[in-house]
Amino acid sequence: MQAVKAGAKRTGRTEGTRRTERIGRSGMDPEILECYLEAGRIASSVREQTMNAVEEGGRLLDTAEYAEELTRQMGGEAAFPCNISINEIASHYTPLKGDSKFTPGDLVKIDIGVHINGYIADTANTIEVDTNHNLILIKAAQEALNAAINEIQDGVNTKYLGKVIENVIKSYNCFPMTDLTGHSMERYTIHSGVNIPNYGSASFGNVLHAGDVVAVEPFTTLGHGMTRRGEVRIYSLVGSKVSKNLLHQKLFSLFNTLPFTTRWMDEPDELDKITTKLHKYPVLIESGGCRVAQAEHTVIVEDKGCSVITA
Ligand code: MN
Ligand code: MN
């Protein structure tokens, strides 16, 4: 089920009917639902426009800043820094000053987060710069995502979704990244406790319920499917407890508990003063140096099926 396009004309009566239907499907508060739908609409548009802006010789930093500026222009806020992860880098890479340019053959994952009042839409897709050598990896990730979405409804177990994802990826003779997962989200919280595995034999599983908001994100590779950790470019504050530390207060007022990057700060060196209050997101890199593709949507679980808010 696709999200209702926010650009569509709304009369009071039609909207009322739609809302009643939606409440029946997900049980979510209508005003919160509107925030999610708007965040999803913006994230989807920013993802597409940013992918279109990727070209040989373009700077990664310019592309990330373009995505973040577009998000603001459309009335949203970045829920995390624009991630541009290339080739064997799977995720959590955001460009900093002096960063490199796109070159032909790069396998580029664009991962966009948008929030409205803290309600988050998280979406990603993969493209290749000028060449077509990795179409199977990309297709496997996209089709695994579609297959999982088709199975999501109230009562589904995330372990089963992992199996669906793994089966599709393996049907393309690719492998899932087994230590990267999709995740449930809550207000101002990008990972709220439930993981959605990308393989069937995961040692964890949870039942999804109507009204849950989850990001599903299969990653594909021809390598081992495990990551190693690189440098840290993205942080978030741990907890929302009011602190006497002025920097902590300032960062909380700017980003709440959502991820941010040093390039968004005037004096990034100051982070050294509050290391105990920081959660770090190291860059995640395929351990064998093999290329990785990713596809991701955010969905709202419903009684029967789900709504893809980032379609
Ligand atoms: Mn993402
Ligand atoms: Mn995600």
Coordinates of C-alpha atoms and ligand atoms in Angstrom, one line a residue:
M1 CA 0.0 0.0 0.0
Q2 CA 1.4 3.3 -1.0
A3 CA 1.3 6.4 1.2
V4 CA -1.3 9.0 0.4
K5 CA 0.5 11.7 -1.7
A6 CA 0.7 14.9 0.4
G7 CA 0.3 17.0 -2.7
A8 CA -3.2 15.6 -3.4
K9 CA -6.1 17.9 -2.9
R10 CA -7.8 17.5 0.4
T11 CA -11.3 18.4 1.3
G12 CA -12.4 18.1 4.9
R13 CA -14.8 15.2 4.1
T14 CA -12.4 13.2 2.1
E15 CA -9.6 13.7 4.6
G16 CA -12.0 12.6 7.4
T17 CA -12.8 9.4 5.6
R18 CA -9.2 8.7 4.9
R19 CA -8.2 9.2 8.5
T20 CA -10.9 6.9 9.7
E21 CA -9.6 4.2 7.3
R22 CA -6.1 4.8 8.4
I23 CA -6.9 4.6 12.1
G24 CA -8.6 1.3 11.4
R25 CA -5.5 0.0 9.6
S26 CA -2.7 1.1 11.9
G27 CA -4.3 2.5 15.1
M28 CA -2.0 5.5 14.9
D29 CA -3.0 8.9 16.1
P30 CA -4.0 10.9 13.0
E31 CA -1.8 13.9 13.7
I32 CA 1.2 11.7 14.3
L33 CA 0.4 9.8 11.1
E34 CA 0.3 13.1 9.2
C35 CA 3.9 13.8 10.4
Y36 CA 5.1 10.4 9.3
L37 CA 3.4 10.8 5.8
E38 CA 5.0 14.2 5.3
A39 CA 8.4 13.0 6.5
G40 CA 8.1 10.1 4.1
R41 CA 7.0 12.2 1.2
I42 CA 10.0 14.5 1.7
A43 CA 12.5 11.7 2.2
S44 CA 11.4 10.0 -0.9
S45 CA 11.7 13.1 -3.0
V46 CA 15.1 14.0 -1.5
R47 CA 16.3 10.5 -2.1
E48 CA 15.3 10.6 -5.8
Q49 CA 16.7 14.1 -6.4
T50 CA 20.0 13.3 -4.6
M51 CA 20.5 10.1 -6.6
N52 CA 19.9 12.1 -9.8
A53 CA 22.5 14.6 -8.7
V54 CA 25.2 12.0 -8.4
E55 CA 27.7 12.3 -11.3
E56 CA 31.3 11.7 -12.1
G57 CA 33.5 14.5 -10.7
G58 CA 30.8 15.7 -8.3
R59 CA 31.9 16.2 -4.7
L60 CA 30.4 14.0 -2.1
L61 CA 30.2 16.9 0.3
D62 CA 28.2 19.0 -2.1
T63 CA 25.8 16.1 -2.7
A64 CA 25.2 15.6 1.0
E65 CA 24.7 19.3 1.6
Y66 CA 22.3 19.4 -1.4
A67 CA 20.2 16.6 0.2
E68 CA 20.1 18.3 3.6
E69 CA 19.3 21.7 2.1
L70 CA 16.5 20.2 0.0
T71 CA 15.1 18.6 3.1
R72 CA 14.8 21.9 4.8
Q73 CA 13.4 23.7 1.7
M74 CA 10.6 21.1 1.6
G75 CA 9.8 21.7 5.3
G76 CA 11.5 18.8 6.9
E77 CA 14.5 18.4 9.1
A78 CA 17.4 16.0 8.6
A79 CA 16.9 13.0 11.0
F80 CA 20.6 12.2 10.5
P81 CA 23.4 13.4 8.2
C82 CA 23.0 12.4 4.5
N83 CA 24.9 9.1 4.2
I84 CA 26.8 8.6 1.0
S85 CA 28.5 5.2 1.3
I86 CA 30.5 4.0 -1.7
N87 CA 31.6 0.5 -2.8
E88 CA 32.7 -1.7 0.2
I89 CA 31.5 1.0 2.6
A90 CA 28.1 -0.3 3.7
S91 CA 26.8 2.6 5.8
H92 CA 27.3 5.4 8.3
Y93 CA 29.7 7.4 6.0
T94 CA 28.9 11.1 5.7
P95 CA 31.3 13.3 3.8
L96 CA 33.3 15.9 5.7
K97 CA 35.3 18.9 4.3
G98 CA 38.0 18.0 1.8
D99 CA 36.3 14.7 0.9
S100 CA 36.5 13.0 -2.4
K101 CA 34.6 13.1 -5.7
F102 CA 32.5 10.4 -7.4
T103 CA 34.4 8.4 -10.0
P104 CA 33.1 6.1 -12.7
G105 CA 32.2 2.6 -11.4
D106 CA 31.4 3.8 -7.9
L107 CA 28.6 1.9 -6.3
V108 CA 26.8 4.7 -4.4
K109 CA 24.3 4.2 -1.5
I110 CA 22.3 7.3 -0.7
D111 CA 20.6 7.1 2.7
I112 CA 18.2 9.9 3.7
G113 CA 16.6 10.6 7.0
V114 CA 13.9 13.2 7.4
H115 CA 11.8 14.0 10.5
I116 CA 8.8 16.2 11.2
N117 CA 8.4 16.9 14.9
G118 CA 10.7 13.9 15.6
Y119 CA 8.7 11.4 13.5
I120 CA 11.2 9.8 11.2
A121 CA 11.3 8.5 7.7
D122 CA 14.5 6.6 6.7
T123 CA 15.1 5.5 3.1
A124 CA 17.9 4.5 0.9
N125 CA 18.8 3.2 -2.6
T126 CA 21.9 2.4 -4.7
I127 CA 23.2 3.6 -8.0
E128 CA 26.3 3.1 -10.0
V129 CA 28.3 6.0 -11.5
D130 CA 28.5 5.7 -15.3
T131 CA 28.8 1.9 -15.4
N132 CA 26.4 -1.1 -15.0
H133 CA 28.6 -3.7 -13.4
N134 CA 26.6 -4.2 -10.2
L135 CA 23.0 -4.3 -11.4
I136 CA 22.4 -7.8 -9.8
L137 CA 23.5 -6.6 -6.4
I138 CA 21.2 -3.6 -6.6
K139 CA 18.3 -5.6 -8.0
A140 CA 18.7 -8.2 -5.3
A141 CA 18.5 -5.6 -2.5
Q142 CA 15.5 -3.9 -4.1
E143 CA 13.6 -7.1 -4.7
A144 CA 14.4 -8.4 -1.2
L145 CA 13.0 -5.2 0.2
N146 CA 9.8 -5.5 -1.9
A147 CA 9.3 -9.1 -0.9
A148 CA 9.7 -8.3 2.8
I149 CA 7.3 -5.4 2.6
N150 CA 4.7 -7.7 1.0
E151 CA 4.8 -9.9 4.1
I152 CA 4.6 -7.1 6.7
Q153 CA 1.4 -6.9 8.7
D154 CA 0.2 -7.1 12.3
G155 CA 1.6 -10.3 13.9
V156 CA 4.4 -11.0 11.5
N157 CA 7.7 -12.1 13.1
T158 CA 10.8 -10.3 12.1
K159 CA 12.7 -13.6 11.9
Y160 CA 10.4 -14.6 9.1
L161 CA 11.0 -11.3 7.3
G162 CA 14.7 -12.1 7.5
K163 CA 14.1 -15.4 5.9
V164 CA 12.2 -13.8 3.1
I165 CA 15.0 -11.3 2.5
E166 CA 17.7 -13.9 2.6
N167 CA 15.8 -16.2 0.1
V168 CA 15.4 -13.4 -2.4
I169 CA 19.0 -12.3 -2.1
K170 CA 20.3 -15.8 -2.5
S171 CA 18.1 -16.4 -5.6
Y172 CA 20.3 -13.7 -7.2
N173 CA 23.4 -15.6 -6.1
C174 CA 24.3 -12.8 -3.7
F175 CA 24.6 -12.8 0.1
P176 CA 23.0 -10.6 2.8
M177 CA 25.0 -8.5 5.2
T178 CA 24.2 -10.5 8.3
D179 CA 25.3 -8.0 10.9
L180 CA 23.3 -5.1 9.5
T181 CA 19.6 -4.9 10.2
G182 CA 16.4 -2.9 9.7
H183 CA 15.0 -1.3 12.9
S184 CA 11.9 0.0 14.6
M185 CA 11.7 3.7 15.1
E186 CA 10.0 6.0 17.7
R187 CA 9.8 9.7 18.1
Y188 CA 13.4 11.1 18.0
T189 CA 14.7 7.5 18.2
I190 CA 16.2 6.0 15.1
H191 CA 16.7 2.5 16.6
S192 CA 14.0 1.8 19.1
G193 CA 14.8 -1.8 20.0
V194 CA 13.4 -4.1 17.4
N195 CA 15.9 -5.3 14.7
I196 CA 14.8 -6.7 11.4
P197 CA 17.4 -9.2 10.3
N198 CA 18.5 -9.7 6.7
Y199 CA 18.8 -13.5 7.1
G200 CA 16.6 -16.3 8.4
S201 CA 18.7 -17.9 11.1
A202 CA 19.1 -14.8 13.2
S203 CA 19.1 -15.6 16.9
F204 CA 16.5 -12.9 17.6
G205 CA 13.0 -12.2 16.4
N206 CA 10.1 -9.9 17.4
V207 CA 6.5 -9.7 16.6
L208 CA 5.4 -6.5 14.8
H209 CA 2.2 -4.9 15.7
A210 CA -0.2 -2.5 13.9
G211 CA 1.1 1.1 14.4
D212 CA 4.7 0.1 14.6
V213 CA 7.0 2.1 12.4
V214 CA 9.9 0.1 10.9
A215 CA 12.7 0.7 8.4
V216 CA 13.5 -2.4 6.4
E217 CA 16.9 -2.4 4.7
P218 CA 18.5 -5.4 3.0
F219 CA 22.2 -5.0 2.2
T220 CA 23.7 -7.3 -0.5
T221 CA 27.2 -8.3 -1.3
L222 CA 29.3 -11.1 -3.0
G223 CA 31.6 -11.1 0.0
H224 CA 31.3 -12.6 3.5
G225 CA 28.5 -10.4 4.5
M226 CA 30.1 -9.1 7.7
T227 CA 31.3 -5.6 8.5
R228 CA 34.3 -4.1 10.2
R229 CA 34.3 -0.7 11.9
G230 CA 36.0 2.4 10.5
E231 CA 36.4 6.0 11.8
V232 CA 33.5 7.8 13.4
R233 CA 31.8 10.7 11.6
I234 CA 28.3 10.5 13.1
Y235 CA 27.3 10.8 16.8
S236 CA 24.1 11.0 18.8
L237 CA 23.4 12.0 22.4
V238 CA 22.8 9.2 24.8
G239 CA 19.5 9.7 26.6
S240 CA 17.5 13.0 26.9
K241 CA 18.3 13.6 30.6
V242 CA 18.9 17.3 31.2
S243 CA 22.5 18.0 31.8
K244 CA 24.4 20.9 33.4
N245 CA 26.9 20.8 30.6
L246 CA 26.2 23.7 28.2
L247 CA 27.5 21.9 25.1
H248 CA 25.2 18.9 25.9
Q249 CA 22.3 21.2 26.3
K250 CA 23.1 23.0 23.1
L251 CA 23.4 19.8 21.1
F252 CA 20.2 18.4 22.6
S253 CA 18.3 21.5 21.6
L254 CA 19.6 21.2 18.1
F255 CA 19.4 17.5 17.5
N256 CA 17.6 15.9 20.4
T257 CA 18.7 12.3 20.5
L258 CA 19.0 12.0 16.7
P259 CA 22.4 11.5 14.9
F260 CA 24.5 14.5 13.9
T261 CA 27.9 15.0 12.3
T262 CA 30.9 17.2 13.2
R263 CA 30.4 19.2 10.0
W264 CA 27.1 20.5 11.5
M265 CA 29.0 22.0 14.5
D266 CA 30.8 25.3 14.8
E267 CA 33.4 23.8 17.1
P268 CA 33.5 20.0 16.6
D269 CA 36.6 19.6 18.8
E270 CA 34.4 20.3 21.8
L271 CA 32.9 16.8 21.5
D272 CA 35.9 15.6 23.4
K273 CA 34.4 17.2 26.5
I274 CA 31.3 15.1 26.5
T275 CA 32.5 11.7 25.2
T276 CA 30.5 9.8 27.9
K277 CA 27.3 11.4 26.7
L278 CA 27.9 10.4 23.0
H279 CA 26.9 7.3 21.1
K280 CA 29.3 6.8 18.2
Y281 CA 28.3 5.4 14.7
P282 CA 31.5 4.1 13.2
V283 CA 31.6 3.7 9.4
L284 CA 30.7 0.1 8.5
I285 CA 32.8 -1.6 5.8
E286 CA 32.5 -5.0 4.2
S287 CA 35.2 -7.0 5.9
G288 CA 36.5 -8.6 2.7
G289 CA 36.5 -5.3 0.8
C290 CA 33.6 -6.5 -1.4
R291 CA 31.0 -4.1 -2.7
V292 CA 27.7 -3.6 -1.0
A293 CA 24.3 -2.5 -2.3
Q294 CA 21.3 -1.3 -0.1
A295 CA 17.7 -0.6 -0.5
E296 CA 15.5 0.8 2.3
H297 CA 12.0 2.0 3.0
T298 CA 10.1 3.0 6.1
V299 CA 6.7 1.4 6.6
I300 CA 3.8 1.7 9.1
V301 CA 2.5 -1.7 10.1
E302 CA -1.3 -2.2 9.7
D303 CA -3.9 -4.8 10.5
K304 CA -3.5 -6.3 7.1
G305 CA -0.4 -5.2 5.3
C306 CA 1.5 -2.0 5.7
S307 CA 1.9 1.6 4.3
V308 CA 5.2 2.4 2.7
I309 CA 5.7 6.1 3.6
T310 CA 8.9 6.5 1.6
A311 CA 7.7 5.0 -1.7
Ligands
MN1 MN 18.8 4.5 6.3
MN2 MN 17.7 2.6 8.6

